């Protein structure tokens, strides 16, 4: 099961008074004890997602549209045995305006740490603080990645390193399929069944 973490964030209002807010999220673990050996092993190993009869759900039932949708899976090995503490999660938020890309992410989560994934959408940027460290793999590492990218968690710094995705979808209509396949191919997944587009029937009926 995924765990939710809470971070207290201090903000100043217009009257100068400081307010504390709780920012919640999932995936990242600042105290991750996942080894690079495990990360590399899980990336390289053939993996299976069971997608029979799956459907997308809103992150919050009360969220206003266009809302973030999610779907997540236990991950199985090539012998169809569940890999302990390992899940895949996919998130999707429709575009706010026609003609611009939707936001989406496809991630592998091991022991509550996001160890690899693909992010796509508008306004994305990933700064690599340790881009000059040649011990990190793969190489080369750009100092900054803008736009759609994939990332790999590195134990040495307990941070994700971002890498550019060189190819782009032909048009907005097939972007979901493009980045889903990028995630599946790059990180060695196979699917049993089919993952529906979030806003194609019959999945759309589940969101009403």
mmCIF file of C-alpha atoms in Angstrom:
data_model
loop_
_atom_site.group_PDB
_atom_site.id
_atom_site.type_symbol
_atom_site.label_atom_id
_atom_site.label_comp_id
_atom_site.label_asym_id
_atom_site.label_seq_id
_atom_site.Cartn_x
_atom_site.Cartn_y
_atom_site.Cartn_z
ATOM 1 C CA UNK A 1 0.000 0.000 0.000
ATOM 2 C CA UNK A 2 1.211 3.501 -0.769
ATOM 3 C CA UNK A 3 1.793 5.761 2.190
ATOM 4 C CA UNK A 4 0.941 9.424 2.351
ATOM 5 C CA UNK A 5 3.519 11.752 3.812
ATOM 6 C CA UNK A 6 2.894 15.232 5.196
ATOM 7 C CA UNK A 7 5.247 18.193 5.066
ATOM 8 C CA UNK A 8 4.618 21.385 7.003
ATOM 9 C CA UNK A 9 5.153 24.404 4.776
ATOM 10 C CA UNK A 10 5.506 27.910 6.237
ATOM 11 C CA UNK A 11 4.058 30.749 4.153
ATOM 12 C CA UNK A 12 3.665 34.452 4.870
ATOM 13 C CA UNK A 13 0.364 36.150 4.210
ATOM 14 C CA UNK A 14 -0.110 39.703 2.992
ATOM 15 C CA UNK A 15 -0.245 40.873 6.623
ATOM 16 C CA UNK A 16 3.204 39.444 7.278
ATOM 17 C CA UNK A 17 1.851 36.692 9.494
ATOM 18 C CA UNK A 18 3.270 33.243 8.954
ATOM 19 C CA UNK A 19 0.849 30.428 8.191
ATOM 20 C CA UNK A 20 1.587 26.729 8.331
ATOM 21 C CA UNK A 21 0.080 24.456 5.713
ATOM 22 C CA UNK A 22 0.305 20.725 5.379
ATOM 23 C CA UNK A 23 1.437 19.634 1.935
ATOM 24 C CA UNK A 24 0.607 16.030 1.241
ATOM 25 C CA UNK A 25 1.920 13.727 -1.413
ATOM 26 C CA UNK A 26 3.078 10.238 -2.216
ATOM 27 C CA UNK A 27 6.020 8.550 -3.940
ATOM 28 C CA UNK A 28 9.022 10.370 -2.492
ATOM 29 C CA UNK A 29 10.842 9.219 0.609
ATOM 30 C CA UNK A 30 13.518 11.597 1.838
ATOM 31 C CA UNK A 31 14.915 8.864 4.074
ATOM 32 C CA UNK A 32 14.932 6.216 1.383
ATOM 33 C CA UNK A 33 17.043 3.159 2.134
ATOM 34 C CA UNK A 34 16.623 1.632 -1.317
ATOM 35 C CA UNK A 35 19.987 0.500 -2.658
ATOM 36 C CA UNK A 36 21.245 1.262 -6.151
ATOM 37 C CA UNK A 37 21.599 -2.473 -6.620
ATOM 38 C CA UNK A 38 17.847 -2.919 -6.059
ATOM 39 C CA UNK A 39 16.987 0.042 -8.295
ATOM 40 C CA UNK A 40 19.101 -1.252 -11.177
ATOM 41 C CA UNK A 41 17.871 -4.809 -10.675
ATOM 42 C CA UNK A 42 14.218 -3.770 -10.741
ATOM 43 C CA UNK A 43 14.710 -1.627 -13.835
ATOM 44 C CA UNK A 44 16.419 -4.426 -15.748
ATOM 45 C CA UNK A 45 14.125 -7.279 -14.677
ATOM 46 C CA UNK A 46 11.194 -8.236 -16.937
ATOM 47 C CA UNK A 47 7.997 -7.093 -15.219
ATOM 48 C CA UNK A 48 4.270 -7.588 -15.740
ATOM 49 C CA UNK A 49 1.279 -5.326 -15.084
ATOM 50 C CA UNK A 50 -2.136 -6.969 -14.912
ATOM 51 C CA UNK A 51 -4.544 -4.580 -16.603
ATOM 52 C CA UNK A 52 -7.654 -6.710 -16.987
ATOM 53 C CA UNK A 53 -10.769 -4.736 -16.011
ATOM 54 C CA UNK A 54 -8.794 -1.781 -14.596
ATOM 55 C CA UNK A 55 -10.229 1.744 -14.582
ATOM 56 C CA UNK A 56 -9.100 5.241 -13.681
ATOM 57 C CA UNK A 57 -10.371 7.078 -10.601
ATOM 58 C CA UNK A 58 -10.202 10.636 -9.366
ATOM 59 C CA UNK A 59 -7.535 11.361 -6.772
ATOM 60 C CA UNK A 60 -10.259 13.018 -4.734
ATOM 61 C CA UNK A 61 -13.977 12.317 -5.288
ATOM 62 C CA UNK A 62 -14.685 16.000 -4.624
ATOM 63 C CA UNK A 63 -12.075 17.323 -7.036
ATOM 64 C CA UNK A 64 -13.302 19.715 -9.691
ATOM 65 C CA UNK A 65 -12.747 18.871 -13.334
ATOM 66 C CA UNK A 66 -10.311 18.658 -14.939
ATOM 67 C CA UNK A 67 -9.177 16.556 -11.988
ATOM 68 C CA UNK A 68 -6.140 14.337 -11.515
ATOM 69 C CA UNK A 69 -6.958 10.704 -12.228
ATOM 70 C CA UNK A 70 -4.964 7.722 -11.085
ATOM 71 C CA UNK A 71 -4.590 4.016 -11.499
ATOM 72 C CA UNK A 72 -2.066 1.785 -9.793
ATOM 73 C CA UNK A 73 -0.941 -1.812 -10.015
ATOM 74 C CA UNK A 74 1.049 -4.355 -8.078
ATOM 75 C CA UNK A 75 4.071 -5.396 -10.144
ATOM 76 C CA UNK A 76 4.715 -9.041 -11.013
ATOM 77 C CA UNK A 77 7.879 -10.789 -12.149
ATOM 78 C CA UNK A 78 8.188 -12.936 -15.278
ATOM 79 C CA UNK A 79 6.870 -15.926 -13.327
ATOM 80 C CA UNK A 80 3.710 -13.964 -12.407
ATOM 81 C CA UNK A 81 4.747 -13.657 -8.761
ATOM 82 C CA UNK A 82 4.121 -10.328 -7.040
ATOM 83 C CA UNK A 83 7.296 -8.353 -6.290
ATOM 84 C CA UNK A 84 7.162 -7.310 -2.638
ATOM 85 C CA UNK A 85 6.834 -3.580 -1.876
ATOM 86 C CA UNK A 86 6.719 -2.698 -5.582
ATOM 87 C CA UNK A 87 3.869 -0.859 -7.321
ATOM 88 C CA UNK A 88 3.360 1.103 -10.513
ATOM 89 C CA UNK A 89 1.196 4.208 -10.520
ATOM 90 C CA UNK A 90 -0.096 6.254 -13.427
ATOM 91 C CA UNK A 91 -1.578 9.741 -13.124
ATOM 92 C CA UNK A 92 -3.336 11.833 -15.726
ATOM 93 C CA UNK A 93 -4.841 15.304 -15.785
ATOM 94 C CA UNK A 94 -6.623 16.533 -18.917
ATOM 95 C CA UNK A 95 -5.408 19.704 -20.598
ATOM 96 C CA UNK A 96 -6.861 22.959 -19.288
ATOM 97 C CA UNK A 97 -7.205 24.266 -22.839
ATOM 98 C CA UNK A 98 -7.776 22.579 -26.163
ATOM 99 C CA UNK A 99 -4.614 21.950 -28.167
ATOM 100 C CA UNK A 100 -2.125 21.843 -25.289
ATOM 101 C CA UNK A 101 -0.731 18.626 -23.787
ATOM 102 C CA UNK A 102 -2.318 16.906 -20.831
ATOM 103 C CA UNK A 103 -0.210 16.272 -17.742
ATOM 104 C CA UNK A 104 0.686 12.696 -16.909
ATOM 105 C CA UNK A 105 3.193 10.580 -15.045
ATOM 106 C CA UNK A 106 4.028 6.882 -15.031
ATOM 107 C CA UNK A 107 6.138 5.731 -12.094
ATOM 108 C CA UNK A 108 7.600 2.702 -10.371
ATOM 109 C CA UNK A 109 7.438 2.881 -6.564
ATOM 110 C CA UNK A 110 9.555 0.577 -4.420
ATOM 111 C CA UNK A 111 9.407 0.722 -0.624
ATOM 112 C CA UNK A 112 7.613 4.071 -0.843
ATOM 113 C CA UNK A 113 10.326 5.576 -3.046
ATOM 114 C CA UNK A 114 9.801 6.577 -6.659
ATOM 115 C CA UNK A 115 12.709 4.788 -8.301
ATOM 116 C CA UNK A 116 11.946 5.513 -11.953
ATOM 117 C CA UNK A 117 9.315 7.096 -14.121
ATOM 118 C CA UNK A 118 8.208 9.239 -17.043
ATOM 119 C CA UNK A 119 6.717 12.740 -16.673
ATOM 120 C CA UNK A 120 4.990 14.642 -19.473
ATOM 121 C CA UNK A 121 3.013 17.875 -19.761
ATOM 122 C CA UNK A 122 3.443 21.618 -20.044
ATOM 123 C CA UNK A 123 5.903 23.656 -18.005
ATOM 124 C CA UNK A 124 8.074 20.747 -16.858
ATOM 125 C CA UNK A 125 11.695 21.269 -15.812
ATOM 126 C CA UNK A 126 14.053 19.005 -13.862
ATOM 127 C CA UNK A 127 17.360 20.305 -12.450
ATOM 128 C CA UNK A 128 20.159 17.789 -11.957
ATOM 129 C CA UNK A 129 22.319 19.127 -9.126
ATOM 130 C CA UNK A 130 24.926 16.396 -9.556
ATOM 131 C CA UNK A 131 25.114 16.279 -13.333
ATOM 132 C CA UNK A 132 28.933 16.359 -13.325
ATOM 133 C CA UNK A 133 29.231 13.152 -11.289
ATOM 134 C CA UNK A 134 30.318 10.594 -13.876
ATOM 135 C CA UNK A 135 29.751 7.713 -11.453
ATOM 136 C CA UNK A 136 25.996 8.064 -11.954
ATOM 137 C CA UNK A 137 24.488 6.005 -14.742
ATOM 138 C CA UNK A 138 23.363 6.371 -17.428
ATOM 139 C CA UNK A 139 25.592 9.062 -18.904
ATOM 140 C CA UNK A 140 25.640 11.812 -20.048
ATOM 141 C CA UNK A 141 23.528 13.776 -17.561
ATOM 142 C CA UNK A 142 22.315 17.233 -18.604
ATOM 143 C CA UNK A 143 22.307 19.988 -15.963
ATOM 144 C CA UNK A 144 18.638 20.732 -16.724
ATOM 145 C CA UNK A 145 15.895 18.895 -18.588
ATOM 146 C CA UNK A 146 12.873 20.782 -19.877
ATOM 147 C CA UNK A 147 9.718 19.228 -21.248
ATOM 148 C CA UNK A 148 8.866 15.536 -21.090
ATOM 149 C CA UNK A 149 11.568 13.431 -19.452
ATOM 150 C CA UNK A 150 12.280 10.181 -17.655
ATOM 151 C CA UNK A 151 14.061 9.880 -14.346
ATOM 152 C CA UNK A 152 15.958 7.362 -12.255
ATOM 153 C CA UNK A 153 16.497 7.492 -8.505
ATOM 154 C CA UNK A 154 20.153 7.438 -7.442
ATOM 155 C CA UNK A 155 20.963 6.097 -3.988
ATOM 156 C CA UNK A 156 24.160 8.146 -3.724
ATOM 157 C CA UNK A 157 22.266 11.426 -3.406
ATOM 158 C CA UNK A 158 18.796 10.106 -2.566
ATOM 159 C CA UNK A 159 17.527 12.132 -5.524
ATOM 160 C CA UNK A 160 16.093 11.529 -8.950
ATOM 161 C CA UNK A 161 18.150 12.281 -12.033
ATOM 162 C CA UNK A 162 16.249 13.514 -15.085
ATOM 163 C CA UNK A 163 16.989 12.545 -18.686
ATOM 164 C CA UNK A 164 15.418 13.917 -21.875
ATOM 165 C CA UNK A 165 13.021 11.912 -24.006
ATOM 166 C CA UNK A 166 14.358 12.447 -27.499
ATOM 167 C CA UNK A 167 11.217 11.509 -29.433
ATOM 168 C CA UNK A 168 7.857 13.243 -29.296
ATOM 169 C CA UNK A 169 4.286 12.147 -30.059
ATOM 170 C CA UNK A 170 2.964 13.063 -33.489
ATOM 171 C CA UNK A 171 -0.011 14.964 -32.084
ATOM 172 C CA UNK A 172 -1.891 15.688 -28.890
ATOM 173 C CA UNK A 173 -4.401 12.900 -29.535
ATOM 174 C CA UNK A 174 -1.882 10.058 -29.196
ATOM 175 C CA UNK A 175 0.274 11.526 -26.399
ATOM 176 C CA UNK A 176 -1.121 9.204 -23.717
ATOM 177 C CA UNK A 177 -0.309 6.080 -25.720
ATOM 178 C CA UNK A 178 3.102 7.460 -26.650
ATOM 179 C CA UNK A 179 4.254 8.155 -23.088
ATOM 180 C CA UNK A 180 2.677 4.977 -21.733
ATOM 181 C CA UNK A 181 4.676 2.972 -24.269
ATOM 182 C CA UNK A 182 7.790 5.000 -23.431
ATOM 183 C CA UNK A 183 7.418 3.971 -19.793
ATOM 184 C CA UNK A 184 6.670 0.324 -20.554
ATOM 185 C CA UNK A 185 9.509 -0.078 -23.066
ATOM 186 C CA UNK A 186 12.183 1.886 -21.219
ATOM 187 C CA UNK A 187 11.591 0.129 -17.915
ATOM 188 C CA UNK A 188 10.946 -3.381 -19.231
ATOM 189 C CA UNK A 189 7.220 -3.881 -18.565
ATOM 190 C CA UNK A 190 4.707 -6.075 -20.313
ATOM 191 C CA UNK A 191 0.954 -5.708 -19.949
ATOM 192 C CA UNK A 192 -1.659 -8.404 -19.621
ATOM 193 C CA UNK A 193 -4.869 -6.826 -20.842
ATOM 194 C CA UNK A 194 -5.202 -3.190 -21.891
ATOM 195 C CA UNK A 195 -4.871 0.117 -20.061
ATOM 196 C CA UNK A 196 -7.720 2.332 -21.263
ATOM 197 C CA UNK A 197 -7.337 5.997 -22.060
ATOM 198 C CA UNK A 198 -8.782 7.885 -19.059
ATOM 199 C CA UNK A 199 -11.451 9.635 -21.129
ATOM 200 C CA UNK A 200 -12.487 6.900 -23.517
ATOM 201 C CA UNK A 201 -15.494 4.702 -22.904
ATOM 202 C CA UNK A 202 -16.151 2.555 -20.986
ATOM 203 C CA UNK A 203 -13.689 4.102 -18.530
ATOM 204 C CA UNK A 204 -15.277 7.548 -18.849
ATOM 205 C CA UNK A 205 -18.527 6.194 -17.412
ATOM 206 C CA UNK A 206 -16.702 5.330 -14.182
ATOM 207 C CA UNK A 207 -15.758 8.977 -13.655
ATOM 208 C CA UNK A 208 -19.291 10.354 -13.785
#
